[in-house]
């Protein structure tokens, strides 16, 4: 039971971007944000399924095309719309507030550098998974393809890490 609690706490903190202790206020706000996100997802799923059935019943597109479009649009909806909604809602509810006390500016910058490095690794991993599992399978026998994939993933991860670091420094006026 304790293991399950640690995993759920980790997931809540990761998804909503919460640092520090999960107190009652944060949990209640997470519940509100989660309910709103569920209603957005439910509405989207209902509308997209009705539209897909319409396209299938009237033979406007090939079934494989409809399925392919539906998968891509669903991924885009989750990655762009829902993640933006969760980020903005968490920001508006002040769930991003950092509760750590820093002695000086260098400690704060060091903390943000560690967070940026972690985000760079996570972003690179997610980019690799999404790119090579969903869109283009990775050719393990081709060294050039592996090198290109590694460079793309590294550049994307570095870009995300640098973006996070600069945005946090600007937000905190450091």
Coordinates of C-alpha atoms in Angstrom, one line a residue:
X1 CA 0.0 0.0 0.0
X2 CA 2.8 2.4 0.8
X3 CA 4.4 1.7 -2.6
X4 CA 1.2 2.6 -4.4
X5 CA 1.0 5.8 -2.4
X6 CA 4.5 6.8 -3.4
X7 CA 3.8 6.2 -7.1
X8 CA 0.5 8.2 -7.0
X9 CA 2.2 11.0 -5.2
X10 CA 5.0 11.0 -7.7
X11 CA 2.6 11.1 -10.6
X12 CA 0.5 13.9 -9.1
X13 CA 3.6 16.0 -8.6
X14 CA 4.9 15.3 -12.0
X15 CA 1.7 15.9 -13.9
X16 CA 0.7 19.1 -12.0
X17 CA 4.2 20.4 -11.5
X18 CA 4.0 20.5 -7.8
X19 CA 7.1 20.9 -5.6
X20 CA 7.2 20.4 -1.9
X21 CA 4.5 19.0 0.4
X22 CA 1.1 18.0 -0.9
X23 CA -1.1 19.7 1.6
X24 CA -5.0 19.8 1.7
X25 CA -5.2 23.0 -0.3
X26 CA -3.1 21.6 -3.1
X27 CA -5.0 18.3 -3.1
X28 CA -8.4 20.0 -3.3
X29 CA -7.2 22.2 -6.2
X30 CA -5.8 19.1 -8.0
X31 CA -9.3 17.6 -7.6
X32 CA -10.9 20.6 -9.2
X33 CA -8.4 20.8 -12.0
X34 CA -8.7 17.0 -12.6
X35 CA -12.5 17.1 -12.8
X36 CA -12.3 20.0 -15.3
X37 CA -9.7 18.2 -17.4
X38 CA -12.0 15.1 -17.3
X39 CA -14.9 17.0 -18.6
X40 CA -12.9 18.5 -21.4
X41 CA -11.6 15.0 -22.4
X42 CA -15.1 13.5 -22.2
X43 CA -16.5 16.1 -24.4
X44 CA -13.7 15.8 -26.9
X45 CA -14.0 12.0 -27.0
X46 CA -17.7 12.1 -27.5
X47 CA -17.5 14.6 -30.4
X48 CA -14.5 12.9 -32.1
X49 CA -16.3 9.5 -31.9
X50 CA -19.5 10.9 -33.4
X51 CA -17.5 12.6 -36.2
X52 CA -15.6 9.3 -36.9
X53 CA -18.8 7.3 -37.1
X54 CA -20.3 9.9 -39.4
X55 CA -17.2 9.6 -41.7
X56 CA -17.4 5.8 -41.6
X57 CA -21.1 5.5 -42.2
X58 CA -21.1 7.9 -45.2
X59 CA -17.9 6.4 -46.7
X60 CA -16.3 9.9 -46.9
X61 CA -12.8 8.5 -46.0
X62 CA -11.2 5.1 -46.0
X63 CA -11.4 3.4 -42.6
X64 CA -7.6 3.2 -42.2
X65 CA -7.4 6.9 -42.9
X66 CA -10.0 7.7 -40.3
X67 CA -8.3 5.6 -37.7
X68 CA -4.9 7.1 -38.5
X69 CA -6.3 10.7 -38.3
X70 CA -8.1 9.8 -35.1
X71 CA -5.0 8.5 -33.4
X72 CA -2.9 11.5 -34.4
X73 CA -5.5 14.0 -33.4
X74 CA -6.0 12.2 -30.0
X75 CA -2.3 12.3 -29.4
X76 CA -2.1 16.0 -30.3
X77 CA -5.1 16.8 -28.1
X78 CA -3.7 15.1 -25.1
X79 CA -0.1 16.5 -25.6
X80 CA -1.1 20.0 -26.5
X81 CA -4.6 20.9 -25.2
X82 CA -4.8 18.9 -22.0
X83 CA -1.1 19.5 -21.0
X84 CA -1.6 23.3 -21.6
X85 CA -4.8 23.3 -19.6
X86 CA -3.1 21.5 -16.7
X87 CA -0.1 23.8 -16.8
X88 CA -2.2 27.0 -16.9
X89 CA -4.6 25.8 -14.3
X90 CA -1.8 24.8 -11.9
X91 CA -0.2 28.2 -12.5
X92 CA -3.4 30.1 -11.8
X93 CA -4.1 28.1 -8.6
X94 CA -0.5 28.8 -7.4
X95 CA 0.5 25.2 -7.3
X96 CA 3.9 26.0 -8.8
X97 CA 5.0 28.0 -5.9
X98 CA 8.4 26.8 -4.7
X99 CA 8.5 26.3 -0.9
X100 CA 12.2 25.8 -0.7
X101 CA 14.3 28.4 1.1
X102 CA 17.5 29.4 -0.6
X103 CA 20.5 31.1 1.1
X104 CA 21.6 33.0 -2.0
X105 CA 21.1 33.3 -5.7
X106 CA 23.7 30.8 -6.6
X107 CA 21.9 28.1 -4.6
X108 CA 18.7 29.0 -6.5
X109 CA 20.4 28.8 -9.8
X110 CA 22.0 25.5 -8.9
X111 CA 18.6 24.1 -8.0
X112 CA 17.1 25.3 -11.3
X113 CA 20.0 23.8 -13.3
X114 CA 19.4 20.4 -11.7
X115 CA 15.7 20.7 -12.5
X116 CA 16.5 21.8 -16.1
X117 CA 18.8 18.8 -16.5
X118 CA 16.1 16.4 -15.3
X119 CA 13.5 18.0 -17.6
X120 CA 16.0 17.7 -20.5
X121 CA 16.5 14.0 -19.9
X122 CA 12.7 13.4 -19.5
X123 CA 11.9 15.4 -22.6
X124 CA 14.6 13.6 -24.7
X125 CA 13.2 10.3 -23.6
X126 CA 9.6 11.2 -24.4
X127 CA 10.7 12.6 -27.8
X128 CA 12.5 9.4 -28.6
X129 CA 9.6 7.2 -27.5
X130 CA 6.9 9.3 -29.4
X131 CA 9.0 9.6 -32.5
X132 CA 10.3 6.1 -32.9
X133 CA 7.3 4.1 -31.6
X134 CA 4.5 6.2 -33.0
X135 CA 5.8 7.7 -36.2
X136 CA 8.9 6.1 -37.6
X137 CA 10.4 2.8 -36.4
X138 CA 14.1 2.9 -35.5
X139 CA 16.4 1.0 -37.9
X140 CA 18.9 -0.6 -35.5
X141 CA 21.1 -1.9 -38.3
X142 CA 21.8 1.5 -39.8
X143 CA 24.5 3.4 -37.8
X144 CA 23.7 6.7 -39.6
X145 CA 20.0 6.4 -38.6
X146 CA 21.0 5.7 -35.0
X147 CA 23.3 8.7 -34.9
X148 CA 20.7 11.0 -36.5
X149 CA 18.1 9.8 -33.9
X150 CA 20.5 10.4 -31.0
X151 CA 21.4 13.9 -32.2
X152 CA 17.7 14.8 -32.7
X153 CA 16.8 13.5 -29.3
X154 CA 19.7 15.3 -27.6
X155 CA 19.0 18.6 -29.3
X156 CA 15.4 18.4 -28.4
X157 CA 16.2 17.6 -24.8
X158 CA 18.8 20.3 -24.5
X159 CA 16.3 22.8 -26.0
X160 CA 13.6 21.9 -23.5
X161 CA 16.1 22.1 -20.6
X162 CA 17.4 25.5 -21.7
X163 CA 13.9 26.8 -22.2
X164 CA 12.9 25.6 -18.7
X165 CA 16.0 27.2 -17.1
X166 CA 15.6 30.5 -18.8
X167 CA 11.8 30.7 -18.2
X168 CA 12.3 29.9 -14.5
X169 CA 15.0 32.5 -14.1
X170 CA 12.8 35.1 -15.8
X171 CA 9.8 34.1 -13.7
X172 CA 11.7 34.4 -10.5
X173 CA 13.5 37.5 -11.5
X174 CA 17.0 36.1 -10.9

